[in-house]
mmCIF file of C-alpha atoms in Angstrom:
data_model
loop_
_atom_site.group_PDB
_atom_site.id
_atom_site.type_symbol
_atom_site.label_atom_id
_atom_site.label_comp_id
_atom_site.label_asym_id
_atom_site.label_seq_id
_atom_site.Cartn_x
_atom_site.Cartn_y
_atom_site.Cartn_z
ATOM 1 C CA MET A 9 35.536 -180.246 -181.243
ATOM 2 C CA ASN A 10 36.472 -177.467 -183.791
ATOM 3 C CA PHE A 11 40.172 -176.610 -183.632
ATOM 4 C CA SER A 12 39.634 -172.801 -183.865
ATOM 5 C CA LEU A 13 37.112 -172.971 -180.953
ATOM 6 C CA THR A 14 39.521 -174.954 -178.811
ATOM 7 C CA LEU A 15 42.495 -172.542 -179.635
ATOM 8 C CA GLY A 16 40.203 -169.601 -178.781
ATOM 9 C CA LEU A 17 39.149 -171.019 -175.447
ATOM 10 C CA LEU A 18 42.834 -171.616 -174.584
ATOM 11 C CA LEU A 19 43.689 -168.162 -175.307
ATOM 12 C CA LEU A 20 40.842 -166.517 -173.552
ATOM 13 C CA PRO A 21 42.597 -166.406 -170.069
ATOM 14 C CA ALA A 22 45.646 -164.719 -171.588
ATOM 15 C CA VAL A 23 43.367 -162.069 -173.114
ATOM 16 C CA ALA A 24 41.375 -161.613 -169.902
ATOM 17 C CA LEU A 25 44.495 -161.153 -167.972
ATOM 18 C CA ALA A 26 46.032 -158.536 -170.206
ATOM 19 C CA ASP A 27 47.521 -155.529 -168.417
ATOM 20 C CA PRO A 28 45.076 -152.575 -168.209
ATOM 21 C CA LEU A 29 47.972 -150.315 -169.132
ATOM 22 C CA ALA A 30 50.477 -150.735 -171.930
ATOM 23 C CA LEU A 31 53.458 -148.907 -170.196
ATOM 24 C CA GLU A 32 56.454 -147.634 -172.125
ATOM 25 C CA ARG A 33 59.377 -146.943 -169.713
ATOM 26 C CA GLU A 34 62.146 -144.518 -169.810
ATOM 27 C CA LEU A 35 63.932 -145.251 -166.668
ATOM 28 C CA ASN A 36 67.280 -143.811 -167.438
ATOM 29 C CA GLU A 37 69.197 -146.886 -166.132
ATOM 30 C CA LEU A 38 67.812 -146.381 -162.633
ATOM 31 C CA ARG A 39 67.106 -149.317 -160.442
ATOM 32 C CA VAL A 40 63.352 -148.973 -159.969
ATOM 33 C CA GLU A 41 60.648 -151.643 -159.823
ATOM 34 C CA VAL A 42 57.380 -151.089 -161.609
ATOM 35 C CA GLU A 43 54.081 -152.754 -161.047
ATOM 36 C CA VAL A 44 50.870 -152.082 -162.836
ATOM 37 C CA SER A 45 47.370 -152.731 -161.468
ATOM 38 C CA GLU A 46 43.789 -151.864 -162.335
ATOM 39 C CA LEU A 47 41.828 -150.153 -159.681
ATOM 40 C CA GLU A 48 38.472 -149.866 -161.428
ATOM 41 C CA THR A 49 36.961 -150.034 -164.877
ATOM 42 C CA ASP A 50 33.575 -148.994 -166.304
ATOM 43 C CA SER A 51 32.312 -149.781 -169.901
ATOM 44 C CA GLY A 52 29.659 -148.190 -171.857
ATOM 45 C CA ALA A 53 28.904 -147.521 -175.581
ATOM 46 C CA GLY A 54 32.331 -149.098 -176.670
ATOM 47 C CA ILE A 55 34.303 -146.572 -174.401
ATOM 48 C CA GLU A 56 36.351 -147.845 -171.529
ATOM 49 C CA SER A 57 36.790 -145.546 -168.435
ATOM 50 C CA GLY A 58 39.217 -146.668 -165.884
ATOM 51 C CA LEU A 59 41.698 -145.911 -163.248
ATOM 52 C CA VAL A 60 45.063 -147.692 -163.218
ATOM 53 C CA GLN A 61 47.948 -147.579 -160.749
ATOM 54 C CA VAL A 62 51.686 -147.841 -161.325
ATOM 55 C CA MET A 63 53.591 -148.647 -158.075
ATOM 56 C CA ILE A 64 57.205 -147.659 -158.216
ATOM 57 C CA THR A 65 59.903 -148.823 -155.761
ATOM 58 C CA ASN A 66 63.266 -146.953 -155.652
ATOM 59 C CA ASN A 67 66.063 -149.257 -155.163
ATOM 60 C CA GLU A 68 68.687 -146.401 -155.479
ATOM 61 C CA ARG A 69 70.687 -144.641 -152.747
ATOM 62 C CA PHE A 70 69.284 -141.224 -154.007
ATOM 63 C CA LYS A 71 65.874 -139.763 -154.768
ATOM 64 C CA VAL A 72 64.221 -140.257 -158.085
ATOM 65 C CA ALA A 73 61.562 -138.241 -159.875
ATOM 66 C CA CYS A 74 58.878 -140.072 -161.873
ATOM 67 C CA GLN A 75 55.966 -139.051 -164.049
ATOM 68 C CA LEU A 76 53.220 -140.698 -166.119
ATOM 69 C CA HIS A 77 52.431 -139.262 -169.508
ATOM 70 C CA PRO A 78 49.374 -140.376 -171.478
ATOM 71 C CA GLY A 79 49.939 -141.928 -174.902
ATOM 72 C CA GLU A 80 49.296 -139.969 -178.206
ATOM 73 C CA ILE A 81 45.819 -141.571 -178.633
ATOM 74 C CA GLU A 82 45.002 -141.028 -174.966
ATOM 75 C CA ALA A 83 46.326 -137.275 -174.902
ATOM 76 C CA ALA A 84 42.878 -135.674 -174.624
ATOM 77 C CA PRO A 85 40.837 -133.618 -172.051
ATOM 78 C CA GLY A 86 40.728 -135.596 -168.906
ATOM 79 C CA LEU A 87 43.994 -137.546 -169.516
ATOM 80 C CA ASP A 88 46.872 -135.262 -168.500
ATOM 81 C CA SER A 89 50.341 -136.072 -167.339
ATOM 82 C CA THR A 90 50.439 -136.900 -163.638
ATOM 83 C CA PRO A 91 52.408 -134.512 -161.331
ATOM 84 C CA ILE A 92 56.109 -135.348 -160.855
ATOM 85 C CA THR A 93 56.595 -137.690 -157.983
ATOM 86 C CA ILE A 94 59.702 -137.696 -155.853
ATOM 87 C CA ILE A 95 60.512 -141.065 -154.376
ATOM 88 C CA ALA A 96 62.957 -141.390 -151.500
ATOM 89 C CA PRO A 97 65.855 -144.038 -151.463
ATOM 90 C CA GLU A 98 64.325 -147.450 -150.806
ATOM 91 C CA GLY A 99 60.901 -145.691 -151.009
ATOM 92 C CA ARG A 100 57.699 -146.746 -152.637
ATOM 93 C CA ARG A 101 55.021 -144.498 -154.261
ATOM 94 C CA ALA A 102 51.945 -144.963 -156.257
ATOM 95 C CA LEU A 103 51.026 -142.988 -159.454
ATOM 96 C CA THR A 104 47.494 -143.247 -160.874
ATOM 97 C CA MET A 105 46.148 -142.393 -164.230
ATOM 98 C CA SER A 106 42.470 -142.274 -165.266
ATOM 99 C CA GLY A 107 40.532 -141.417 -168.321
ATOM 100 C CA GLU A 108 38.385 -142.764 -171.194
ATOM 101 C CA TYR A 109 39.999 -144.703 -174.069
ATOM 102 C CA GLY A 110 38.677 -146.505 -177.139
ATOM 103 C CA ASP A 111 40.070 -150.078 -176.538
ATOM 104 C CA SER A 112 40.652 -152.115 -173.446
ATOM 105 C CA THR A 113 44.257 -150.948 -172.795
ATOM 106 C CA LEU A 114 45.356 -147.528 -171.710
ATOM 107 C CA ASN A 115 48.841 -146.432 -173.277
ATOM 108 C CA ALA A 116 51.294 -144.280 -171.259
ATOM 109 C CA LEU A 117 54.923 -143.450 -170.926
ATOM 110 C CA LEU A 118 56.647 -143.738 -167.424
ATOM 111 C CA THR A 119 59.728 -141.438 -167.233
ATOM 112 C CA CYS A 120 62.068 -141.487 -164.231
ATOM 113 C CA ILE A 121 65.262 -139.424 -163.584
ATOM 114 C CA ARG A 122 67.639 -138.870 -160.764
ATOM 115 C CA ASP A 123 66.335 -136.035 -158.467
ATOM 116 C CA GLU A 124 69.264 -133.647 -157.728
#
């Protein structure tokens, strides 16, 4: 069997399991857990349209405020920053982001700060 073909087949599961969201994080040294999952995807004419969810668990003893911001390429009509979400101590909340993007991964920035 061709070496390139074998290597491609071995790498296929890793590509198929790639995160739907490339998430940059500015957590300001807060103890929060972040999980990313894809809720739905639709493809057409080379454009991906999807909805991703970021689940945040606050492990601090105080409230935190978190927000998702679209990446530079994704910053377009229909892809706005999500509202600021306040998460209670030991609480868990989901943030979602949807929109159309040119490749198979949506880029975003998650920011979290202590809520006074």
